[in-house]
XYZ file of C-alpha atoms in Angstrom:
779
model
C -5.806 -26.896 36.696
C -7.432 -29.721 35.882
C -6.141 -32.432 34.319
C -7.593 -34.404 31.554
C -9.959 -37.544 32.671
C -8.116 -39.400 30.381
C -5.099 -40.112 29.262
C -5.388 -39.095 25.393
C -3.180 -42.045 24.537
C -5.988 -44.531 25.553
C -9.205 -42.377 24.849
C -11.572 -44.011 22.723
C -13.138 -42.117 20.320
C -16.275 -44.254 19.958
C -19.643 -42.832 20.222
C -20.681 -43.080 24.059
C -23.222 -41.929 26.548
C -20.254 -39.682 28.200
C -19.774 -38.173 24.940
C -23.067 -36.941 24.293
C -23.225 -34.816 27.202
C -22.661 -31.476 26.541
C -18.908 -30.192 27.088
C -17.271 -26.587 27.932
C -15.239 -25.415 25.412
C -11.646 -26.018 25.669
C -10.211 -22.571 25.511
C -10.554 -20.815 28.037
C -10.315 -23.044 30.584
C -6.838 -24.271 32.287
C -6.080 -27.923 30.850
C -2.850 -29.817 31.669
C 0.151 -29.660 29.723
C -0.532 -32.527 27.129
C 3.150 -33.857 28.303
C 2.334 -33.175 31.626
C 1.297 -36.849 33.066
C 3.939 -38.362 30.662
C 6.689 -36.189 31.945
C 5.992 -36.975 35.472
C 6.224 -40.566 35.141
C 9.491 -40.224 33.090
C 7.861 -41.200 30.194
C 8.049 -38.265 27.615
C 11.693 -38.979 26.213
C 13.556 -36.345 24.947
C 16.635 -36.634 22.286
C 18.586 -38.661 24.146
C 16.267 -40.861 25.759
C 15.218 -42.479 22.329
C 16.726 -45.792 21.475
C 19.846 -45.607 19.230
C 20.440 -47.492 16.245
C 22.880 -50.121 16.052
C 26.232 -48.976 14.882
C 25.169 -45.267 16.465
C 28.358 -43.303 16.967
C 29.287 -40.357 19.513
C 30.734 -37.208 18.536
C 32.723 -34.563 20.424
C 33.734 -31.029 19.992
C 37.624 -29.665 20.032
C 37.728 -26.402 21.173
C 39.958 -23.515 21.216
C 41.735 -22.557 24.079
C 43.039 -18.846 22.609
C 40.741 -15.838 22.325
C 41.554 -14.796 19.071
C 44.470 -16.207 17.030
C 46.064 -17.764 13.755
C 45.371 -21.702 14.098
C 48.606 -22.788 12.558
C 47.908 -26.741 12.546
C 46.327 -29.648 14.600
C 47.578 -32.797 15.888
C 44.997 -35.814 16.370
C 47.890 -38.255 16.128
C 47.373 -39.260 20.186
C 43.120 -39.123 19.948
C 43.179 -40.997 17.215
C 45.424 -43.589 18.861
C 43.004 -43.652 21.994
C 40.351 -46.789 22.338
C 36.883 -46.674 20.729
C 37.881 -43.692 18.042
C 36.654 -44.016 14.887
C 38.171 -40.698 13.352
C 37.606 -37.102 13.295
C 36.010 -34.217 10.929
C 37.702 -30.994 10.260
C 36.873 -28.227 7.964
C 38.618 -29.964 4.921
C 35.775 -32.422 5.333
C 32.898 -30.064 4.676
C 31.271 -30.974 0.969
C 29.295 -27.941 1.167
C 29.890 -24.434 2.789
C 32.403 -23.907 5.097
C 30.348 -21.070 6.585
C 26.785 -21.906 8.302
C 23.487 -20.108 6.539
C 23.645 -17.781 8.728
C 21.863 -14.338 7.240
C 25.143 -12.162 7.510
C 27.011 -15.667 6.539
C 30.087 -14.957 8.656
C 30.566 -17.723 11.103
C 32.387 -20.678 9.937
C 31.159 -24.606 10.359
C 34.634 -25.342 12.137
C 37.381 -22.785 13.139
C 39.786 -22.687 9.278
C 42.756 -20.276 9.506
C 41.924 -18.129 12.497
C 39.698 -18.468 15.827
C 38.209 -16.130 17.830
C 37.075 -17.001 21.229
C 37.580 -19.336 23.681
C 35.714 -22.549 23.062
C 35.020 -21.839 19.013
C 34.755 -25.498 17.636
C 38.074 -26.552 15.540
C 37.119 -30.317 15.075
C 35.033 -33.398 15.902
C 36.240 -36.431 17.256
C 33.792 -38.989 16.814
C 33.809 -42.662 18.897
C 31.947 -45.661 19.702
C 31.168 -44.013 22.785
C 30.455 -40.842 24.514
C 33.182 -40.573 27.054
C 35.775 -42.439 24.374
C 35.052 -39.297 21.994
C 34.788 -36.682 25.002
C 38.375 -38.094 26.645
C 39.719 -38.094 22.837
C 39.299 -34.478 21.956
C 40.682 -33.341 24.789
C 43.976 -34.777 23.519
C 43.936 -33.118 20.165
C 46.984 -30.742 20.081
C 46.626 -27.329 18.967
C 48.763 -24.869 17.492
C 47.918 -21.012 17.652
C 49.414 -18.379 17.353
C 47.726 -15.851 19.915
C 46.754 -12.118 18.314
C 45.226 -9.543 20.354
C 41.648 -10.259 22.089
C 38.663 -7.382 22.244
C 36.835 -8.716 25.582
C 34.704 -5.629 26.489
C 31.915 -3.346 24.641
C 34.368 -0.174 25.345
C 37.019 -1.706 24.060
C 34.972 -2.725 20.693
C 33.928 0.908 20.345
C 36.888 2.447 20.703
C 38.656 -0.023 18.158
C 35.270 0.060 16.276
C 35.023 -3.087 15.721
C 31.558 -4.799 15.094
C 29.637 -7.358 13.482
C 27.059 -4.847 11.936
C 26.926 -1.407 11.383
C 24.942 0.996 13.473
C 22.065 1.970 12.980
C 20.280 5.413 14.071
C 17.019 6.216 14.647
C 16.006 9.901 15.659
C 12.544 11.795 16.044
C 12.892 15.744 16.380
C 15.351 17.626 17.816
C 16.580 16.154 20.798
C 19.352 18.434 21.228
C 17.220 21.346 21.205
C 14.807 19.435 24.000
C 17.781 19.080 26.242
C 18.766 22.538 25.838
C 16.047 24.491 26.461
C 15.148 21.901 29.493
C 14.416 23.022 33.101
C 16.514 20.053 34.328
C 19.055 17.794 33.122
C 20.771 14.471 33.616
C 23.464 11.924 32.465
C 24.556 8.717 33.109
C 25.514 5.295 32.073
C 24.535 2.087 32.612
C 26.453 -1.441 32.288
C 23.579 -4.668 32.281
C 25.220 -8.238 31.629
C 23.906 -11.037 29.668
C 22.569 -14.758 30.557
C 23.287 -18.478 30.037
C 19.588 -19.806 28.753
C 20.606 -22.742 31.113
C 18.118 -25.323 30.075
C 17.450 -28.321 31.576
C 17.860 -30.392 28.277
C 21.366 -29.437 26.899
C 22.163 -29.132 22.814
C 21.979 -32.232 21.407
C 21.233 -33.562 18.056
C 20.968 -37.035 16.740
C 21.611 -37.900 12.776
C 20.496 -40.761 11.006
C 21.618 -41.423 7.215
C 18.811 -42.683 4.978
C 18.495 -44.233 1.892
C 20.083 -42.511 -1.173
C 22.115 -39.706 0.269
C 19.064 -38.567 3.073
C 19.237 -37.709 6.445
C 16.924 -37.758 9.445
C 18.022 -35.751 11.841
C 16.422 -35.195 15.753
C 17.242 -32.231 16.926
C 16.463 -30.199 20.366
C 16.016 -27.329 18.290
C 13.347 -24.195 18.527
C 13.350 -23.767 14.843
C 13.493 -27.220 12.930
C 13.667 -25.397 8.936
C 16.727 -23.582 9.736
C 18.274 -26.347 10.951
C 17.107 -28.408 7.741
C 18.360 -25.469 5.617
C 21.970 -25.584 7.538
C 22.588 -28.910 7.556
C 21.625 -29.102 3.644
C 23.698 -25.996 3.052
C 27.134 -27.428 5.212
C 26.342 -31.273 3.333
C 26.174 -29.730 -0.442
C 23.138 -31.570 -0.621
C 18.980 -30.710 -1.339
C 17.115 -29.894 1.815
C 14.395 -32.194 0.331
C 16.907 -34.559 1.599
C 17.359 -34.333 5.209
C 14.216 -34.094 7.389
C 14.215 -32.439 11.489
C 11.836 -33.612 13.761
C 11.774 -32.616 17.469
C 8.649 -33.829 19.758
C 10.018 -31.405 22.511
C 12.690 -29.528 24.418
C 13.632 -29.572 27.965
C 13.511 -25.820 27.965
C 14.813 -23.646 24.723
C 14.099 -19.439 25.963
C 15.811 -18.878 22.542
C 19.131 -20.728 22.964
C 17.745 -23.238 20.789
C 16.914 -20.576 18.233
C 19.718 -20.570 16.062
C 22.147 -22.125 17.821
C 20.874 -25.891 17.960
C 21.760 -25.718 14.339
C 25.542 -25.786 14.941
C 24.790 -29.340 16.933
C 22.976 -31.096 13.924
C 25.098 -29.715 11.519
C 28.405 -31.498 13.304
C 26.656 -34.659 14.196
C 25.608 -34.326 10.391
C 29.001 -34.048 9.230
C 30.211 -37.014 10.813
C 27.327 -38.835 9.866
C 28.272 -38.092 6.209
C 32.048 -38.926 6.585
C 31.475 -42.049 8.854
C 27.814 -43.255 6.721
C 26.732 -44.120 10.371
C 24.342 -42.589 12.688
C 26.141 -40.079 14.863
C 24.796 -38.144 18.521
C 26.461 -34.643 19.690
C 25.317 -34.325 23.415
C 27.618 -31.245 24.925
C 28.487 -31.520 28.237
C 26.932 -28.820 30.496
C 30.864 -26.987 30.429
C 31.295 -26.639 26.976
C 27.691 -26.053 26.268
C 28.342 -22.556 28.623
C 31.778 -22.388 26.566
C 30.615 -23.065 22.882
C 27.195 -21.437 22.924
C 26.028 -17.555 22.696
C 24.361 -16.166 25.654
C 21.625 -12.869 26.178
C 23.586 -10.072 24.934
C 25.038 -8.272 27.778
C 24.965 -4.180 26.901
C 26.067 -0.822 27.713
C 24.330 2.612 27.468
C 25.101 6.399 27.785
C 22.480 8.756 27.794
C 22.082 12.499 28.458
C 18.575 13.786 29.158
C 16.327 16.984 29.422
C 13.308 16.872 31.412
C 10.789 19.311 33.289
C 9.837 19.820 36.661
C 7.303 17.317 36.462
C 9.595 14.907 34.756
C 8.210 15.348 31.433
C 11.265 14.117 28.921
C 12.023 17.033 26.977
C 14.889 15.303 25.139
C 16.606 12.071 25.070
C 20.224 11.062 23.378
C 20.442 7.738 24.054
C 23.336 5.166 22.601
C 23.270 1.507 23.288
C 26.215 -0.645 22.533
C 25.467 -4.851 22.316
C 28.171 -7.047 22.910
C 27.640 -9.580 19.946
C 30.576 -11.854 20.460
C 32.576 -12.872 17.808
C 29.844 -13.358 15.097
C 26.575 -11.830 13.796
C 24.074 -14.370 14.821
C 20.822 -13.083 15.626
C 22.042 -9.448 16.627
C 20.847 -7.477 14.322
C 17.161 -8.386 14.937
C 17.849 -8.275 18.639
C 19.597 -4.793 18.707
C 16.663 -3.569 16.557
C 14.151 -5.092 19.175
C 16.389 -3.065 21.573
C 15.863 0.003 19.360
C 12.312 -0.415 19.562
C 11.440 -0.970 22.865
C 13.735 1.761 24.319
C 10.068 3.972 24.887
C 8.809 1.234 26.676
C 5.938 2.425 28.083
C 6.807 6.207 27.594
C 6.500 8.933 24.836
C 9.387 10.483 23.293
C 8.658 13.539 21.577
C 12.676 14.253 20.772
C 14.840 11.447 20.836
C 17.798 10.094 19.161
C 18.738 6.388 19.467
C 22.187 5.162 18.220
C 22.329 1.278 18.289
C 25.875 -0.126 17.936
C 26.465 -3.937 17.478
C 29.725 -4.607 18.703
C 31.855 -7.487 17.581
C 34.347 -9.048 20.415
C 35.985 -12.444 21.007
C 33.434 -14.217 23.075
C 31.244 -16.555 22.257
C 28.261 -15.340 19.548
C 25.586 -13.783 21.413
C 22.170 -15.124 20.283
C 18.371 -14.942 21.213
C 17.126 -14.760 24.717
C 13.355 -14.486 25.405
C 12.638 -10.693 25.291
C 14.974 -10.947 22.109
C 16.285 -7.616 23.361
C 13.055 -5.934 24.753
C 14.564 -5.969 28.175
C 17.833 -4.465 27.002
C 15.281 -1.423 25.781
C 13.162 -1.359 28.173
C 15.665 -1.405 31.601
C 17.117 1.541 30.403
C 14.319 3.709 29.944
C 13.070 2.461 33.497
C 16.621 3.653 34.805
C 15.980 6.842 33.344
C 12.923 7.387 34.845
C 13.848 6.379 38.409
C 17.043 8.883 38.006
C 14.365 11.868 37.196
C 12.470 10.787 39.823
C 15.557 11.043 42.189
C 16.905 14.227 41.052
C 13.420 15.867 41.367
C 12.503 14.606 45.023
C 9.543 12.738 42.995
C 7.614 9.188 43.817
C 9.272 7.153 40.241
C 5.673 6.212 39.757
C 4.323 9.890 39.168
C 7.221 10.165 36.738
C 6.710 7.260 35.264
C 2.697 8.507 34.583
C 3.763 11.858 33.242
C 5.779 10.252 30.576
C 2.631 7.472 29.140
C 1.537 6.915 25.806
C -1.274 8.783 25.396
C -4.861 7.797 23.943
C -5.688 10.034 20.688
C -2.485 12.633 21.156
C 1.455 11.371 22.071
C 0.137 7.978 20.923
C 2.886 7.485 17.851
C 6.109 5.767 18.754
C 9.503 6.910 17.516
C 9.674 4.185 14.537
C 6.135 5.324 13.719
C 3.985 2.871 14.953
C 0.329 4.405 16.305
C -0.063 2.409 20.187
C -4.067 1.583 19.217
C -4.397 -0.392 22.033
C -3.414 1.655 24.858
C -4.176 -0.041 28.772
C -1.344 1.350 30.619
C -3.089 3.885 32.679
C -6.028 1.732 34.019
C -3.523 -1.471 34.345
C -1.263 0.473 36.522
C -3.837 2.333 38.064
C -5.361 -0.767 39.128
C -2.180 -2.352 40.453
C -1.033 0.459 42.218
C -4.142 -0.025 44.063
C -4.353 -3.353 44.988
C -0.582 -3.492 45.764
C -1.301 -0.343 48.116
C 1.690 0.886 46.905
C 1.211 4.221 47.859
C 0.446 3.268 51.733
C 3.724 0.767 51.268
C 5.799 3.310 49.889
C 5.208 5.530 53.084
C 5.849 2.577 55.357
C 8.727 1.577 53.649
C 9.924 5.254 54.315
C 9.732 4.570 58.205
C 10.986 1.599 58.746
C 14.122 2.797 56.340
C 14.500 6.162 59.147
C 14.758 3.498 61.667
C 17.338 0.881 60.365
C 20.310 1.445 59.994
C 21.752 -1.739 58.514
C 18.382 -2.911 56.252
C 16.872 -1.134 53.959
C 13.723 -1.350 51.642
C 12.989 -0.472 48.356
C 9.864 -0.847 45.946
C 8.758 -0.227 42.536
C 6.193 -0.117 39.859
C 7.137 -0.953 36.427
C 4.928 -1.320 32.859
C 5.836 -3.583 30.364
C 4.333 -2.135 26.601
C 5.948 -5.311 24.524
C 5.490 -5.315 20.643
C 4.714 -8.934 19.081
C 5.424 -10.159 16.144
C 8.519 -10.981 14.334
C 9.808 -7.490 13.481
C 11.320 -9.208 10.183
C 7.759 -9.397 8.268
C 8.474 -12.824 6.702
C 8.651 -14.831 9.445
C 5.279 -14.271 10.370
C 3.307 -16.892 8.392
C 2.242 -20.298 9.468
C 1.147 -23.787 8.421
C -0.724 -26.954 9.881
C -1.952 -30.071 9.045
C -5.714 -31.688 10.603
C -6.491 -35.345 9.839
C -9.576 -36.659 10.969
C -9.431 -40.443 11.119
C -12.438 -42.514 10.715
C -12.546 -43.351 14.639
C -13.301 -39.682 15.408
C -9.517 -39.123 16.342
C -8.288 -35.980 15.227
C -4.398 -35.731 14.647
C -2.493 -32.163 14.539
C 0.484 -30.992 13.042
C 2.283 -27.741 12.787
C 5.608 -25.568 12.209
C 5.779 -24.544 15.850
C 8.015 -26.394 18.764
C 6.894 -27.321 22.427
C 9.874 -26.536 24.437
C 7.666 -26.609 27.748
C 5.405 -23.172 27.313
C 2.156 -25.040 26.459
C 2.193 -24.820 22.139
C 0.623 -27.963 22.024
C -1.427 -28.149 24.610
C -3.134 -25.017 23.364
C -3.218 -25.813 19.657
C -4.978 -28.797 20.397
C -7.592 -26.375 22.344
C -7.964 -24.339 19.501
C -8.537 -27.295 17.286
C -10.714 -29.129 19.535
C -13.382 -26.639 19.440
C -13.163 -25.954 16.261
C -14.549 -29.325 15.532
C -16.587 -29.297 18.892
C -15.186 -32.291 20.198
C -13.416 -33.589 23.838
C -9.618 -32.313 24.131
C -8.498 -35.643 24.273
C -9.818 -36.796 21.020
C -6.903 -34.203 19.663
C -3.477 -35.157 19.308
C -1.011 -32.979 18.033
C 2.601 -34.913 17.130
C 5.896 -34.094 16.765
C 7.049 -31.144 14.529
C 8.344 -32.258 11.157
C 10.072 -30.306 8.289
C 8.563 -33.236 5.968
C 5.377 -31.934 7.188
C 4.856 -28.303 7.235
C 7.607 -26.919 5.242
C 9.637 -24.014 6.005
C 8.096 -23.143 9.295
C 9.198 -20.231 11.477
C 10.592 -20.452 14.562
C 8.902 -20.700 17.376
C 10.080 -17.177 19.042
C 9.029 -13.542 19.374
C 6.511 -14.963 21.340
C 4.198 -15.825 18.850
C 3.887 -19.342 18.613
C 0.359 -19.470 19.295
C -0.698 -16.658 17.633
C 0.366 -18.297 14.310
C 0.059 -21.662 14.688
C -2.669 -21.945 16.790
C -4.462 -19.595 13.780
C -3.044 -22.007 11.198
C -4.635 -24.845 13.120
C -7.859 -23.796 13.585
C -7.685 -22.435 10.174
C -7.347 -26.131 8.929
C -9.649 -27.579 11.509
C -12.621 -24.948 9.708
C -11.652 -26.378 6.374
C -12.484 -30.100 7.674
C -15.511 -28.732 9.799
C -16.826 -26.949 6.333
C -16.825 -30.202 4.457
C -18.567 -32.162 7.259
C -21.142 -29.487 7.327
C -21.683 -29.061 4.388
C -22.161 -33.352 3.780
C -24.319 -33.392 6.958
C -26.765 -30.305 4.788
C -27.111 -32.498 2.180
C -28.122 -35.106 4.055
C -30.763 -33.153 6.074
C -31.871 -30.543 2.918
C -30.563 -27.112 4.733
C -27.737 -24.648 4.674
C -24.377 -25.644 5.524
C -24.491 -22.634 7.994
C -27.041 -24.012 9.781
C -24.834 -26.647 11.054
C -23.174 -26.456 14.707
C -20.748 -28.584 16.000
C -20.675 -28.868 19.706
C -20.197 -31.558 22.980
C -18.878 -33.935 20.449
C -21.482 -34.225 18.122
C -23.054 -32.329 14.359
C -26.097 -30.585 14.927
C -28.581 -29.878 11.686
C -31.845 -28.177 12.451
C -33.470 -32.003 12.162
C -30.866 -34.016 14.317
C -28.112 -34.443 16.160
C -25.569 -36.932 15.228
C -21.897 -38.095 17.192
C -19.250 -36.739 15.102
C -17.448 -40.226 14.868
C -20.435 -41.217 13.558
C -20.495 -38.685 10.564
C -17.007 -38.657 10.100
C -17.531 -42.657 8.821
C -20.665 -41.489 6.918
C -18.185 -38.891 5.174
C -15.232 -41.150 4.838
C -18.018 -43.312 2.814
C -19.009 -40.857 0.529
C -15.722 -39.841 -0.122
C -15.301 -36.811 1.869
C -11.781 -34.991 2.366
C -11.313 -35.672 5.838
C -7.947 -33.660 6.561
C -6.909 -30.393 5.346
C -3.706 -27.809 5.467
C -4.010 -23.932 7.050
C -2.308 -21.162 6.472
C -2.042 -17.909 8.085
C 0.072 -15.147 8.064
C -0.308 -11.889 10.360
C -1.981 -8.429 9.460
C -1.310 -4.999 9.116
C 2.237 -5.654 9.918
C 5.215 -3.566 7.455
C 8.617 -2.397 8.105
C 11.277 -0.711 6.681
C 14.659 -2.871 8.134
C 16.672 0.441 6.828
C 14.940 3.013 8.386
C 13.609 0.933 11.507
C 10.361 2.507 10.879
C 6.218 1.243 10.059
C 4.211 -1.105 12.118
C 6.707 -3.788 13.016
C 4.280 -5.402 15.668
C 0.575 -6.846 15.522
C -0.164 -5.529 18.753
C 1.382 -4.881 22.127
C 0.954 -6.833 25.226
C 0.988 -4.937 28.289
C 1.733 -5.630 32.102
C 2.905 -4.057 35.325
C 4.250 -5.238 38.427
C 5.170 -4.176 41.907
C 8.241 -5.494 43.681
C 9.569 -4.887 46.981
C 12.795 -5.834 48.104
C 15.271 -5.792 51.123
C 19.414 -4.727 50.975
C 22.231 -5.698 53.628
C 23.953 -2.263 53.386
C 26.886 -4.376 55.133
C 26.756 -7.710 52.827
C 25.237 -6.316 49.639
C 22.806 -9.252 50.309
C 19.444 -8.819 48.551
C 15.965 -10.667 48.531
C 12.769 -9.832 46.671
C 10.069 -9.719 49.668
C 6.768 -9.041 47.753
C 5.693 -9.452 43.626
C 2.431 -8.118 42.683
C 1.903 -8.702 39.128
C -1.053 -7.720 36.706
C -0.496 -8.833 33.068
C -2.767 -8.389 29.801
C -2.690 -12.098 28.261
C -6.604 -10.991 26.280
C -8.972 -13.802 26.747
C -6.661 -16.748 27.880
C -6.414 -19.930 25.840
C -5.158 -21.971 29.277
C -5.259 -19.529 32.065
C -2.807 -22.150 34.109
C -0.166 -22.110 31.291
C -0.360 -18.484 31.192
C -0.218 -18.144 34.744
C 2.915 -20.564 34.783
C 4.603 -18.184 31.533
C 3.750 -14.856 33.437
C 5.523 -16.573 37.306
C 8.391 -18.664 34.974
C 9.172 -14.975 33.268
C 9.110 -13.207 36.086
C 11.432 -15.233 38.364
C 14.072 -15.905 35.333
C 13.995 -11.853 34.967
C 14.708 -11.986 38.195
C 17.804 -13.941 37.814
C 18.914 -11.909 35.260
C 19.381 -8.883 37.248
C 20.539 -10.377 40.272
C 22.448 -13.571 40.186
C 23.239 -14.410 37.298
C 26.401 -13.107 36.503
C 28.595 -13.915 33.151
C 32.466 -13.613 33.914
C 35.256 -13.294 31.626
C 38.648 -13.405 32.819
C 41.270 -10.974 31.075
C 42.298 -14.117 27.978
C 38.629 -13.957 27.731
C 37.759 -17.832 29.118
C 34.400 -17.536 30.693
C 34.722 -18.584 34.148
C 31.073 -18.918 35.150
C 30.376 -22.107 33.311
C 28.903 -24.595 35.558
C 25.884 -24.631 37.850
C 28.985 -24.044 41.318
C 29.865 -20.688 39.821
C 26.721 -19.702 37.715
C 23.210 -19.141 40.069
C 19.971 -19.595 38.655
C 17.409 -18.356 41.033
C 16.124 -21.237 42.834
C 12.791 -22.072 44.836
C 14.041 -20.041 48.097
C 14.698 -17.013 45.789
C 11.104 -17.131 44.858
C 8.875 -14.664 47.105
C 5.989 -16.255 49.266
C 4.044 -13.121 48.419
C 4.114 -13.633 44.748
C 0.494 -12.556 43.247
C -0.447 -12.787 40.044
C -3.733 -11.475 38.535
C -4.773 -11.110 34.542
C -6.356 -7.673 32.357
C -9.566 -8.554 32.264
C -10.202 -7.619 28.649
C -9.659 -9.321 24.853
C -7.236 -8.605 22.352
C -8.380 -6.091 20.392
C -6.862 -7.059 17.716
C -8.277 -10.636 15.431
C -6.217 -12.709 16.880
C -6.779 -16.466 17.836
C -9.776 -16.517 20.630
C -9.167 -12.867 21.615
C -5.797 -14.275 23.100
C -2.315 -12.082 23.461
C 1.107 -13.986 23.677
C 2.222 -14.324 26.681
C 5.669 -16.162 26.925
C 7.984 -12.999 26.936
C 6.165 -9.972 27.862
C 6.350 -10.895 31.674
C 9.981 -11.272 31.789
C 10.452 -7.557 31.509
C 7.951 -7.122 34.956
C 10.670 -8.460 36.664
C 12.677 -4.453 35.688
C 10.562 -3.780 38.760
C 13.210 -5.726 41.017
C 16.162 -3.826 39.764
C 14.466 -0.274 40.044
C 13.096 -1.286 43.393
C 16.848 -2.348 44.436
C 17.989 1.047 43.366
C 15.442 2.651 45.317
C 16.380 0.987 48.521
C 20.180 2.224 47.437
C 19.103 5.391 47.440
C 17.708 5.130 50.650
C 21.120 5.085 52.411
C 22.289 8.668 50.756
C 20.753 11.985 50.699
C 18.035 12.933 48.599
C 18.576 13.507 45.360
C 22.139 12.090 44.274
C 22.098 9.081 41.545
C 22.530 5.414 41.868
C 25.070 3.295 39.871
C 24.165 0.206 40.267
C 25.247 -2.666 37.618
C 22.987 -5.434 36.723
C 23.344 -7.921 37.775
C 22.785 -6.711 41.585
C 24.708 -9.276 43.104
C 26.197 -8.379 46.595
C 29.560 -6.983 45.082
C 27.756 -4.417 42.967
C 25.641 -4.123 45.279
C 28.238 -3.313 47.485
C 29.795 -0.638 44.811
C 26.837 1.199 44.416
C 25.956 1.471 48.360
C 29.616 3.266 47.969
């Protein structure tokens, strides 16, 4: 990784001999993350690091200890009498709507007459210190009459408990395809959820301003939605609320909607007491209050021929949504969209249930339903291969989407950029898949206790928000008279390198060194109505909007120079910190100063909306995605048949990032996404007890992958082809697609389990593949 020569905070923009040396384009090269140096020095502040205003108060949640019940009363007398306690906030104190401004409008800000999960926030205690507020919150007495609770997907299906109606997508005649097939299989699969475990917990700091306005510092992926929720709850207009976010210490989807809760609660307290209020959740409380990745359960029936080609598939997928809808609708929709993954399904029916349970309201998580859709079709491919005694990779290849035929998805989108076969073939050769499979067979035959497995699984992941309206972005580019450039856009930085990539794109558009460009905090008062930084579309949307804004400034400067030199504006070029005309080259800063003196606009806005996409949400058909990102992973694992313990031994990845804007950042996203996906499928188990309490609510009981879990052999290569669609710099999204490469781990584990039993027998492995679940699969 090549670090910038100078710290952008102190780099001068004055013309110099060094800046006249030709520079390589910023985009396409590995540059350090814009905050990397500050972060390792401890100089990159997060919300809890900000200097607090005099008089700041601290809020702590009062939580339900019952999964489902009637809330008959609250007794806060003991809490309010404790030292340092200023007061409390209850549902009756809410000036605006008592329901959060979610699209389903089904979640109370604070519980009113009923509670629907353990950890649901009933009230807030406000005190002059963090610990005083937290201790007092635990002294509030709740009078709750318990009611029967629904805690599992199967129970919810039986009782028809749902947050949203079920959805069915159908093509062809799957029943006939299954009935006439030479082979038939039926089965089920259970896949657990996942805690986001962002390093920086949920936090908001609300500051009352003059004339009924509020400034809120929020660790959020969606400042615009936080602004909207706050205004809705306080009963004021949105223009009175400004939400800022300089950076998050991780988000992974957990701060797309649910960061809004913290901000709303902090603002309610700030409104009541007219003092700044900070609310930072304790990690245990964060686990109990916030939603996770949706656990899914599946039933399937499939018919196929002797080669493994699927002739008919009926699939039921049921999402455990928790007590409210949150983002469960679009998450479940995307699971339906990605239930094909890389495979053409000629005759298929997919029924999607959105189950209501009395648990935390599950929410967005990296992949946003895509992993839950892909894993079941990959499991089916593995099951078909074992039934037929074929190599699972051959069965997968047999079902790949084609080019020119067999190229339309079950939701009626034509796959126009298919690179599946050459990409998978290249990985199979480079990873020595066929040879290693033979070697593993010999190893397993000689090893009674340790068994190994190997799998290659592909990824075809659609890029765009499925809700078409969110595929838009805005940005501002300001050029100052010293030649420095400031950029603001609607995206948020959560460590993924979005601001760095945006700066690279703007630097190239203006032809200036990267260190001359600074991206500032996301701010609703600068770019309004911005979409969430999600769906892997952060760079696609915001870098393109910033590029358009920079292009406007560039055009103004080009026309100005063309007027000076008597040529057309098209003859003016920008590179190496200089502006070139057919007559002469001038330093960028020199031209900027002259342009300012001639009253030329040196700032502009830019707006981008994704082309070509359309989608009918009632039928789940159309073109919801601008393009697909592809990839494949070859993973080798070992299991101990006596203990159920497993280890990932080797991973080879070939991933499609298009023309990478920043290869170092993209490589980090691929590696990190894979390891996080590996955790979802191996160690990260969420356990609720019979009362509905999450018992794995701390690092002591909830295990994310550690450095020792990452295999020494982890090789990542990029597919050498630009995006075939007109995307910024020919790049492709890289945030979410690599996560699903880790499905190869799960399939390799199932392959290892299969090595312990006679050929043709099914493997029933529950995800995550903890030692206990592996032992159950072995038995």
